[in-house]
mmCIF file of C-alpha atoms and ligand atoms in Angstrom:
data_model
loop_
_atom_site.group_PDB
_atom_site.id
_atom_site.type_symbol
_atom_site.label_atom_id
_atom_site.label_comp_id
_atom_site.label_asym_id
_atom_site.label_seq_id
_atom_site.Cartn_x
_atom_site.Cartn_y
_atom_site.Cartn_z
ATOM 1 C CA UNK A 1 -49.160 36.957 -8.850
ATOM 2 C CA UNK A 2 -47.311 36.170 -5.762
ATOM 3 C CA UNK A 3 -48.106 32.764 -3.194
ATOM 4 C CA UNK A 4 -49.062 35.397 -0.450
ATOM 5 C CA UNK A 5 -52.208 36.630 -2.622
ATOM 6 C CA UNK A 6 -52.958 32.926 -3.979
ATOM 7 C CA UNK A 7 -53.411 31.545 -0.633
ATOM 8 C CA UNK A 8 -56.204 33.603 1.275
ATOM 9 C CA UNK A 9 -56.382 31.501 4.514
ATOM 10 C CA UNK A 10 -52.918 31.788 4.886
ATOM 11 C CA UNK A 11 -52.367 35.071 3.919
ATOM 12 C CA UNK A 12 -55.171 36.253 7.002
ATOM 13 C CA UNK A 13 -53.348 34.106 9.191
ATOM 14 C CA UNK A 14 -49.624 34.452 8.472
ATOM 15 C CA UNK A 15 -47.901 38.417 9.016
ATOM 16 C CA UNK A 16 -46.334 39.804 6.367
ATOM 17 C CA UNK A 17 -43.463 39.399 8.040
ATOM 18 C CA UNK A 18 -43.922 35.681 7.926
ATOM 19 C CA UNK A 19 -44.702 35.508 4.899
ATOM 20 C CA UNK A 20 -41.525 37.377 3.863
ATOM 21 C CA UNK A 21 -39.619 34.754 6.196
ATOM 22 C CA UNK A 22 -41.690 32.090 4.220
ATOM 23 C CA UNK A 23 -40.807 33.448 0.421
ATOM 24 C CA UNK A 24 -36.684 33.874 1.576
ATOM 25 C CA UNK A 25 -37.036 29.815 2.182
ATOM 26 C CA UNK A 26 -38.742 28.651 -1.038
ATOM 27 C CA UNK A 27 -36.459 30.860 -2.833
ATOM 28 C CA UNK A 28 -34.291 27.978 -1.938
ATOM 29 C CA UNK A 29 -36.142 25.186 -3.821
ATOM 30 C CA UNK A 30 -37.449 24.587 -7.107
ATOM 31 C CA UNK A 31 -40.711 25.957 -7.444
ATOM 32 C CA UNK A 32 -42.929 22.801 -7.524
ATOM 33 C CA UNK A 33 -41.253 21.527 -4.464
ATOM 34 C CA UNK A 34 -42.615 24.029 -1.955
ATOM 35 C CA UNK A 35 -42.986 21.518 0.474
ATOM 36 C CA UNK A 36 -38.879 21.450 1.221
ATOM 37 C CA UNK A 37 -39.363 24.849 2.775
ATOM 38 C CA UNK A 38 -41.342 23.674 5.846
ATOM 39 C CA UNK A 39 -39.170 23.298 8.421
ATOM 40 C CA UNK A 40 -37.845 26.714 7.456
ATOM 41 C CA UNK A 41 -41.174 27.956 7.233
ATOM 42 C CA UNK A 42 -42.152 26.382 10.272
ATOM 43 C CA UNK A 43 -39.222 28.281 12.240
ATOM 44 C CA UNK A 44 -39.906 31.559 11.129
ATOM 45 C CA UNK A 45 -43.957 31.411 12.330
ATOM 46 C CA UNK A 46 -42.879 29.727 15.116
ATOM 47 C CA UNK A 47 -40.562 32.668 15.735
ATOM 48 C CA UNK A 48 -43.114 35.256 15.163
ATOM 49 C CA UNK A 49 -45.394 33.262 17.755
ATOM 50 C CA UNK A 50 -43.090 34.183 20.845
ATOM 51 C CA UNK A 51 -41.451 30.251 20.319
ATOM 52 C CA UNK A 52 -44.346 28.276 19.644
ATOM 53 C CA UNK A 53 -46.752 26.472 16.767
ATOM 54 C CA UNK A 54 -50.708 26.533 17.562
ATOM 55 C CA UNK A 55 -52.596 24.003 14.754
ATOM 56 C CA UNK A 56 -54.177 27.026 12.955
ATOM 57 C CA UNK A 57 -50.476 28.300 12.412
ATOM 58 C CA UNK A 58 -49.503 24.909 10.933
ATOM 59 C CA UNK A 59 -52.441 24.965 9.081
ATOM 60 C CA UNK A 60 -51.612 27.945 7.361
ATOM 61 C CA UNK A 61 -48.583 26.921 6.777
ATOM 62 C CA UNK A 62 -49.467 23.958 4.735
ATOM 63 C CA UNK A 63 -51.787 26.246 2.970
ATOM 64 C CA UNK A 64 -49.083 28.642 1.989
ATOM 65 C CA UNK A 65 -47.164 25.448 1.130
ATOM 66 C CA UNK A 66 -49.845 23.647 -0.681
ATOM 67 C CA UNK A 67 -49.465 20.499 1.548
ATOM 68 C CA UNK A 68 -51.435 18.562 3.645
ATOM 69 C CA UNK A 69 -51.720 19.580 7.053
ATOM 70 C CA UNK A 70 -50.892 16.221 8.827
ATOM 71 C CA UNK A 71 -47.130 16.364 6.150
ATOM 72 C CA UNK A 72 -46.840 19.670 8.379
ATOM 73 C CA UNK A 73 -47.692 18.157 11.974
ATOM 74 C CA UNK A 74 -45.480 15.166 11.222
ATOM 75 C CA UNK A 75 -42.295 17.947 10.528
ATOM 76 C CA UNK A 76 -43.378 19.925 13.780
ATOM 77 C CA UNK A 77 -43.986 16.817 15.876
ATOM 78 C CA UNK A 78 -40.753 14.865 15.093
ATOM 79 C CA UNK A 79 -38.204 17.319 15.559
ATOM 80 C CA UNK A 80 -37.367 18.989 19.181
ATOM 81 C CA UNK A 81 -37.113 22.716 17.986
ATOM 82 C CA UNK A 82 -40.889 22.991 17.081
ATOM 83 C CA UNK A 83 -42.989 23.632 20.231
ATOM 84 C CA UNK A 84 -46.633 22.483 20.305
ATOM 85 C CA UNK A 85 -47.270 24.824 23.533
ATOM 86 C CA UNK A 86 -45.920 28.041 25.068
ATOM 87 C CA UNK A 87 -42.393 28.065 26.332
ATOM 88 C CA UNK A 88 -40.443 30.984 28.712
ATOM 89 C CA UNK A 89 -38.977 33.443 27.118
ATOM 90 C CA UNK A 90 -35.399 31.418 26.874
ATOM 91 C CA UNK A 91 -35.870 27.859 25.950
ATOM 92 C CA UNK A 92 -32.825 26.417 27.694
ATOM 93 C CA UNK A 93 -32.117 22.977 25.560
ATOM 94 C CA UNK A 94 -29.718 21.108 27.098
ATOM 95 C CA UNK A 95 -28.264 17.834 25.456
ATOM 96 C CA UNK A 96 -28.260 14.501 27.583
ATOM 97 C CA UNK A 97 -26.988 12.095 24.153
ATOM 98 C CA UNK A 98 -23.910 10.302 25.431
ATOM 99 C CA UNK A 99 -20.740 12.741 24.833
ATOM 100 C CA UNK A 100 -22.582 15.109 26.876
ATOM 101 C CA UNK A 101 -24.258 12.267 29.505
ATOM 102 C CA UNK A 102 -20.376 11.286 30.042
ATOM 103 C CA UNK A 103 -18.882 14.699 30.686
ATOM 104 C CA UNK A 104 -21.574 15.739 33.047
ATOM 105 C CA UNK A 105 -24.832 17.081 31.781
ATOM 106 C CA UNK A 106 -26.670 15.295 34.637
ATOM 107 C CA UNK A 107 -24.569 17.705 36.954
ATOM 108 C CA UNK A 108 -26.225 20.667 34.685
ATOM 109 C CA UNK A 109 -29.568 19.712 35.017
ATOM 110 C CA UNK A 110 -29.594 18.739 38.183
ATOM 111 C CA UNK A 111 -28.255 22.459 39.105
ATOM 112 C CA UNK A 112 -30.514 23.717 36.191
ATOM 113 C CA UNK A 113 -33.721 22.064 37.916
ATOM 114 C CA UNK A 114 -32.188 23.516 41.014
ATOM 115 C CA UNK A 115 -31.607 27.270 40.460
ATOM 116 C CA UNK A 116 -35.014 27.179 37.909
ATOM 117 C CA UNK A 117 -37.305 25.179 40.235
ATOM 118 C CA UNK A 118 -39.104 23.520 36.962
ATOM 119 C CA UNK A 119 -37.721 20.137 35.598
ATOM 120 C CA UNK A 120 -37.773 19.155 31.841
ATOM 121 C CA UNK A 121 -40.364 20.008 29.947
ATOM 122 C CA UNK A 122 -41.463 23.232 32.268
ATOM 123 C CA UNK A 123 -41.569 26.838 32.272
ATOM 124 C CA UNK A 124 -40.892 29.183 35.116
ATOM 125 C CA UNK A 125 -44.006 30.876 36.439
ATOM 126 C CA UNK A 126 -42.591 33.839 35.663
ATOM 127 C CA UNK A 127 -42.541 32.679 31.713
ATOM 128 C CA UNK A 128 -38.699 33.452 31.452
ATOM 129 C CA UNK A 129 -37.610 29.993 31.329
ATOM 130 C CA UNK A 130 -38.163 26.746 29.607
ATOM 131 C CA UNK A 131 -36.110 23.541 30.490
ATOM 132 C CA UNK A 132 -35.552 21.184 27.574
ATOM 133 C CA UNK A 133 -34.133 17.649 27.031
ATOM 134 C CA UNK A 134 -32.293 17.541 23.206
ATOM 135 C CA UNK A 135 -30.610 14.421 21.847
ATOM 136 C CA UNK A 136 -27.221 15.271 20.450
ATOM 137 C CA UNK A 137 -26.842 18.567 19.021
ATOM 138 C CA UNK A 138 -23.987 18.043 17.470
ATOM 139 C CA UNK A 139 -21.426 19.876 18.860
ATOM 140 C CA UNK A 140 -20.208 16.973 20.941
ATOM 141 C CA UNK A 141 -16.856 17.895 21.474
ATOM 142 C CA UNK A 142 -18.252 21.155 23.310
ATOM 143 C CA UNK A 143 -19.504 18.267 25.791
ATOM 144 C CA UNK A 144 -21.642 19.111 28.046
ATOM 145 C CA UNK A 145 -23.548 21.517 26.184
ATOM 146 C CA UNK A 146 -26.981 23.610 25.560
ATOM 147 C CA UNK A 147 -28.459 25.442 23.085
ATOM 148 C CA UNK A 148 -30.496 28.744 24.175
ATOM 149 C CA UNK A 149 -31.811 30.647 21.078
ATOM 150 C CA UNK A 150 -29.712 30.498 18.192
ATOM 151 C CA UNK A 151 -26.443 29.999 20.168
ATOM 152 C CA UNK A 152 -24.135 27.038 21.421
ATOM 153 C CA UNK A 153 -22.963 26.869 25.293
ATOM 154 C CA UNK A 154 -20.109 24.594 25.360
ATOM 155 C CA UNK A 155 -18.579 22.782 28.071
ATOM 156 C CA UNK A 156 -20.810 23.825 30.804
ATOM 157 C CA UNK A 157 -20.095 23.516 34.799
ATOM 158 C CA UNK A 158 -22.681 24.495 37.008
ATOM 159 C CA UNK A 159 -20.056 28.018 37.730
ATOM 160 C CA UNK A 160 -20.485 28.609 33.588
ATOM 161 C CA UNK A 161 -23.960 28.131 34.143
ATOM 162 C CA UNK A 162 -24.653 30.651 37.014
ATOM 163 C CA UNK A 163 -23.094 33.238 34.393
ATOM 164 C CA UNK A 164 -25.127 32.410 31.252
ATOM 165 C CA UNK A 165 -28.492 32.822 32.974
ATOM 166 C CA UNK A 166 -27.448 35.899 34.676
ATOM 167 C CA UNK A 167 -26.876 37.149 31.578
ATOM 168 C CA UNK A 168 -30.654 36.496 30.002
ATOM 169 C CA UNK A 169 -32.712 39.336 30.623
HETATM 170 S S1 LIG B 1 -23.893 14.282 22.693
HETATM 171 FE FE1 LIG B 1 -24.316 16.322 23.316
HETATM 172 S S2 LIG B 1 -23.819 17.486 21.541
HETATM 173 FE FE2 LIG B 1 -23.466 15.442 20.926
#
């Protein structure tokens, strides 16, 4: 019998498509240590959620996991790619750690907050963008740089910037 019919609240909660996303991760891990797949997990609902965790998601995701709910809220809580609230449709994260505070990511936000109108933390009102503060990403010798999506902007000027939001439809 698979997880997926084992776990009723999660099953009605999670889509299959989820749930699929779920069973590639604990693949990974031995099969009494479900638990290592929740920041993978985690990802892949919060994917399927248009960027963002609601507490009935993370619920069902300790369910499917067979883990407390609070193990689950402490993962989404601590680290900066889980949001607890709706974000634009591009989540611009831009680092401020110190590689990236000494080659000039103030000058990127401050043209960020600028061209956006939101500061960290917001959304347009139009819902296409999110401004986010990230501690080192670790691609410091890209300094300055920002992750939107899956991919690395490295060594941004304000001109560099102008062209990568042009390009987000
Ligand atoms: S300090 Fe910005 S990526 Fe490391």
């Amino acid at each position: 019998m698979s997880t997926r019919m084992s776990k009723p609240n999660a099953s009605t909660i999670l889509s299959e498509e989820s749930c699929t996303g779920i069973d590639h991760w604990l693949t990974k891990y031995p099969s009494n240590q479900k638990q290592s797949a929740v920041m993978g997990a985690l990802m892949v609902v919060q994917e399927a959620n248009g960027g963002w965790l609601t507490t009935e998601l993370m619920d069902a995701v300790a369910d499917y996991l067979e883990m407390p709910p609070i193990a689950v809220y402490e993962v989404a809580t601590f680290y900066s790619m889980y949001e607890l609230k709706p974000v634009g449709k591009h989540k611009l994260c831009v680092c401020t750690n110190v590689s990236c505070m000494l080659r000039g990511s103030e000058d990127i936000v401050a043209h960020l907050e600028k061209e956006l109108g939101i500061k960290f933390g917001e959304t347009t009102s139009d819902k296409k963008f999110t401004l986010k503060e990230v501690e080192c990403l670790g691609a410091c010798g890209g300094a300055p740089m920002m992750q939107i999506g899956r991919e690395y902007h490295e060594n941004l000027t304000p001109e560099k910037m102008d062209e990568i939001l042009a390009k987000l439809d």
